[in-house]
PDB file of C-alpha atoms in Angstrom:
ATOM      1  CA  MET A   1      -0.061  -0.118  -0.411  1.00 53.00           C
ATOM      2  CA  LYS A   2       1.508   3.199  -1.316  1.00 55.00           C
ATOM      3  CA  LYS A   3       2.066   6.000   1.397  1.00 58.00           C
ATOM      4  CA  ASP A   4       3.231   9.022  -0.001  1.00 57.00           C
ATOM      5  CA  ASN A   5       1.352  12.674   0.604  1.00 55.00           C
ATOM      6  CA  LEU A   6       0.722  10.806   4.396  1.00 59.00           C
ATOM      7  CA  GLU A   7       2.946  14.115   5.529  1.00 64.00           C
ATOM      8  CA  ASN A   8       0.053  16.970   7.798  1.00 60.00           C
ATOM      9  CA  LYS A   9       1.984  20.243   5.538  1.00 70.00           C
ATOM     10  CA  ASN A  10      -1.483  21.915   6.761  1.00 68.00           C
ATOM     11  CA  ASP A  11      -2.709  22.169   3.350  1.00 73.00           C
ATOM     12  CA  ASP A  12      -5.281  19.761   3.631  1.00 74.00           C
ATOM     13  CA  VAL A  13      -7.478  22.752   6.009  1.00 72.00           C
ATOM     14  CA  CYS A  14      -9.443  24.781   4.579  1.00 70.00           C
ATOM     15  CA  GLU A  15      -8.034  28.242   5.738  1.00 74.00           C
ATOM     16  CA  VAL A  16     -11.767  29.585   6.732  1.00 73.00           C
ATOM     17  CA  PHE A  17     -14.174  27.822   7.935  1.00 77.00           C
ATOM     18  CA  ASP A  18     -17.170  28.732   5.760  1.00 80.00           C
ATOM     19  CA  SER A  19     -19.288  25.322   5.156  1.00 86.00           C
ATOM     20  CA  HIS A  20     -21.382  24.759   2.052  1.00 88.00           C
ATOM     21  CA  GLU A  21     -25.470  24.406   3.522  1.00 93.00           C
ATOM     22  CA  ASP A  22     -26.811  23.034  -0.120  1.00 94.00           C
ATOM     23  CA  ALA A  23     -23.383  20.474   0.004  1.00 94.00           C
ATOM     24  CA  VAL A  24     -24.269  19.531   3.574  1.00 93.00           C
ATOM     25  CA  ALA A  25     -27.633  18.709   2.678  1.00 95.00           C
ATOM     26  CA  ARG A  26     -27.904  16.808   0.063  1.00 95.00           C
ATOM     27  CA  VAL A  27     -24.483  14.516   1.424  1.00 95.00           C
ATOM     28  CA  LYS A  28     -26.551  13.699   4.382  1.00 95.00           C
ATOM     29  CA  GLU A  29     -30.023  13.350   3.059  1.00 96.00           C
ATOM     30  CA  ARG A  30     -28.802  10.000   2.197  1.00 96.00           C
ATOM     31  CA  MET A  31     -26.087   9.147   3.906  1.00 96.00           C
ATOM     32  CA  PRO A  32     -27.139   5.257   6.144  1.00 95.00           C
ATOM     33  CA  SER A  33     -29.011   4.583   9.675  1.00 96.00           C
ATOM     34  CA  GLU A  34     -26.736   3.855  12.459  1.00 97.00           C
ATOM     35  CA  ASP A  35     -27.602   0.829  13.023  1.00 97.00           C
ATOM     36  CA  GLU A  36     -26.824   0.369   9.069  1.00 96.00           C
ATOM     37  CA  TYR A  37     -22.971   2.156   9.679  1.00 96.00           C
ATOM     38  CA  SER A  38     -22.703   0.088  13.048  1.00 96.00           C
ATOM     39  CA  ASP A  39     -24.096  -3.688  10.763  1.00 95.00           C
ATOM     40  CA  LEU A  40     -21.140  -2.339   7.935  1.00 95.00           C
ATOM     41  CA  SER A  41     -18.360  -1.761   9.948  1.00 96.00           C
ATOM     42  CA  GLU A  42     -18.669  -5.570  11.287  1.00 94.00           C
ATOM     43  CA  PHE A  43     -19.333  -6.916   7.820  1.00 95.00           C
ATOM     44  CA  PHE A  44     -15.291  -4.873   6.859  1.00 95.00           C
ATOM     45  CA  LYS A  45     -14.398  -6.325   9.868  1.00 96.00           C
ATOM     46  CA  ILE A  46     -14.772  -9.677   8.973  1.00 95.00           C
ATOM     47  CA  PHE A  47     -12.150  -8.954   5.485  1.00 95.00           C
ATOM     48  CA  GLY A  48      -9.247  -7.895   8.404  1.00 95.00           C
ATOM     49  CA  ASN A  49      -7.977 -11.644   9.095  1.00 97.00           C
ATOM     50  CA  PRO A  50      -5.689 -12.579   6.594  1.00 97.00           C
ATOM     51  CA  THR A  51      -6.705 -16.120   6.561  1.00 98.00           C
ATOM     52  CA  ARG A  52     -10.556 -15.680   5.821  1.00 98.00           C
ATOM     53  CA  LEU A  53      -8.785 -13.358   2.731  1.00 98.00           C
ATOM     54  CA  LYS A  54      -7.267 -16.331   1.821  1.00 98.00           C
ATOM     55  CA  ILE A  55     -10.468 -18.735   1.973  1.00 98.00           C
ATOM     56  CA  ILE A  56     -12.314 -16.062  -0.161  1.00 98.00           C
ATOM     57  CA  SER A  57      -9.643 -15.651  -2.543  1.00 98.00           C
ATOM     58  CA  LEU A  58      -9.198 -20.125  -3.341  1.00 98.00           C
ATOM     59  CA  LEU A  59     -13.516 -19.905  -3.581  1.00 98.00           C
ATOM     60  CA  CYS A  60     -13.115 -16.677  -5.939  1.00 98.00           C
ATOM     61  CA  VAL A  61     -11.406 -18.916  -8.043  1.00 98.00           C
ATOM     62  CA  GLU A  62     -13.782 -22.237  -7.606  1.00 98.00           C
ATOM     63  CA  ASP A  63     -16.099 -23.642  -5.318  1.00 98.00           C
ATOM     64  CA  LEU A  64     -13.667 -26.078  -2.334  1.00 98.00           C
ATOM     65  CA  CYS A  65     -14.767 -28.407   0.061  1.00 96.00           C
ATOM     66  CA  VAL A  66     -12.426 -28.128   3.323  1.00 96.00           C
ATOM     67  CA  CYS A  67      -9.809 -30.583   2.612  1.00 96.00           C
ATOM     68  CA  ASP A  68      -9.020 -29.065  -0.318  1.00 98.00           C
ATOM     69  CA  ILE A  69      -8.910 -25.095   1.642  1.00 98.00           C
ATOM     70  CA  CYS A  70      -6.926 -26.826   4.638  1.00 98.00           C
ATOM     71  CA  GLU A  71      -4.819 -28.248   1.706  1.00 98.00           C
ATOM     72  CA  ALA A  72      -3.838 -25.434  -1.085  1.00 98.00           C
ATOM     73  CA  LEU A  73      -3.536 -23.296   2.265  1.00 98.00           C
ATOM     74  CA  GLU A  74      -1.517 -25.199   4.186  1.00 98.00           C
ATOM     75  CA  LEU A  75      -3.227 -24.667   7.462  1.00 98.00           C
ATOM     76  CA  ASN A  76      -5.158 -27.274   9.679  1.00 97.00           C
ATOM     77  CA  GLN A  77      -8.003 -27.996   9.783  1.00 96.00           C
ATOM     78  CA  THR A  78      -9.412 -26.593  12.677  1.00 97.00           C
ATOM     79  CA  THR A  79      -7.504 -22.926  12.157  1.00 97.00           C
ATOM     80  CA  VAL A  80     -10.430 -23.624   8.144  1.00 98.00           C
ATOM     81  CA  SER A  81     -13.132 -24.485   9.943  1.00 96.00           C
ATOM     82  CA  ASN A  82     -12.764 -22.166  12.032  1.00 97.00           C
ATOM     83  CA  GLN A  83     -12.573 -19.337  10.309  1.00 98.00           C
ATOM     84  CA  LEU A  84     -15.788 -21.382   7.863  1.00 98.00           C
ATOM     85  CA  ARG A  85     -17.646 -21.028  10.171  1.00 97.00           C
ATOM     86  CA  ILE A  86     -17.029 -16.590  11.650  1.00 97.00           C
ATOM     87  CA  LEU A  87     -17.562 -16.714   6.932  1.00 98.00           C
ATOM     88  CA  ARG A  88     -20.810 -18.289   7.407  1.00 98.00           C
ATOM     89  CA  ALA A  89     -21.914 -17.172  10.810  1.00 96.00           C
ATOM     90  CA  ASN A  90     -22.195 -13.847   8.443  1.00 96.00           C
ATOM     91  CA  ASN A  91     -23.155 -14.872   5.088  1.00 96.00           C
ATOM     92  CA  ILE A  92     -20.146 -15.277   3.306  1.00 97.00           C
ATOM     93  CA  VAL A  93     -19.724 -18.126   2.153  1.00 98.00           C
ATOM     94  CA  LYS A  94     -22.622 -21.120   2.165  1.00 98.00           C
ATOM     95  CA  TYR A  95     -21.828 -25.765   1.876  1.00 97.00           C
ATOM     96  CA  GLN A  96     -23.647 -27.697   0.056  1.00 96.00           C
ATOM     97  CA  LYS A  97     -23.130 -31.023   2.034  1.00 94.00           C
ATOM     98  CA  GLU A  98     -22.026 -33.980  -0.118  1.00 90.00           C
ATOM     99  CA  GLY A  99     -22.683 -37.002   1.224  1.00 92.00           C
ATOM    100  CA  LYS A 100     -20.065 -36.466   3.497  1.00 92.00           C
ATOM    101  CA  MET A 101     -18.174 -33.996   2.010  1.00 91.00           C
ATOM    102  CA  ALA A 102     -18.701 -30.168   2.988  1.00 93.00           C
ATOM    103  CA  ARG A 103     -18.485 -27.818  -0.397  1.00 97.00           C
ATOM    104  CA  TYR A 104     -17.911 -24.048  -0.091  1.00 98.00           C
ATOM    105  CA  SER A 105     -18.340 -21.570  -2.086  1.00 98.00           C
ATOM    106  CA  LEU A 106     -19.419 -17.651  -1.682  1.00 98.00           C
ATOM    107  CA  THR A 107     -22.481 -16.494  -1.300  1.00 98.00           C
ATOM    108  CA  ASP A 108     -22.350 -14.339  -4.386  1.00 95.00           C
ATOM    109  CA  LEU A 109     -20.656 -12.040  -6.857  1.00 97.00           C
ATOM    110  CA  HIS A 110     -20.782  -9.418  -4.621  1.00 96.00           C
ATOM    111  CA  ILE A 111     -18.146 -10.945  -1.941  1.00 97.00           C
ATOM    112  CA  GLU A 112     -15.864 -12.324  -5.160  1.00 97.00           C
ATOM    113  CA  MET A 113     -16.385  -8.146  -6.185  1.00 98.00           C
ATOM    114  CA  ILE A 114     -15.825  -7.049  -3.005  1.00 97.00           C
ATOM    115  CA  TYR A 115     -11.716  -8.851  -2.958  1.00 97.00           C
ATOM    116  CA  LYS A 116     -11.375  -8.513  -5.830  1.00 97.00           C
ATOM    117  CA  VAL A 117     -12.316  -4.359  -5.789  1.00 97.00           C
ATOM    118  CA  GLY A 118     -10.096  -4.133  -2.447  1.00 96.00           C
ATOM    119  CA  LEU A 119      -7.172  -5.830  -3.822  1.00 96.00           C
ATOM    120  CA  GLU A 120      -7.113  -3.719  -7.918  1.00 97.00           C
ATOM    121  CA  HIS A 121      -6.634  -0.859  -4.482  1.00 97.00           C
ATOM    122  CA  ILE A 122      -3.901  -2.098  -2.776  1.00 95.00           C
ATOM    123  CA  LEU A 123      -1.799  -2.795  -5.931  1.00 96.00           C
ATOM    124  CA  GLU A 124      -2.624   0.725  -7.896  1.00 93.00           C
TER     125      GLU A 124
END
């Protein structure tokens, strides 16, 4: 992630405080509720764990069973299962039983899009 332009040179603040009431009114109309901000914050916390991100990245390519995820990430089943449980509880992944096997997939295209846009952003 690029860290350019992070120094505060005092050129990033208004020299006079005079808000633009029409602009403020327009943006306030479109602001989500406090509950929605809270839910969104919790949603993004799910993406704050490298192991969960790795699982999401694998499932962007193809649906996989737990054993395949363990093998691809070189992690034990307990670690992967714990992270899958969190992802499932937050509606990020779902699974389908196929006999004795559980095959995991992303719940919908939005999750893949969020992951890919985030990755694209940090690679700029």
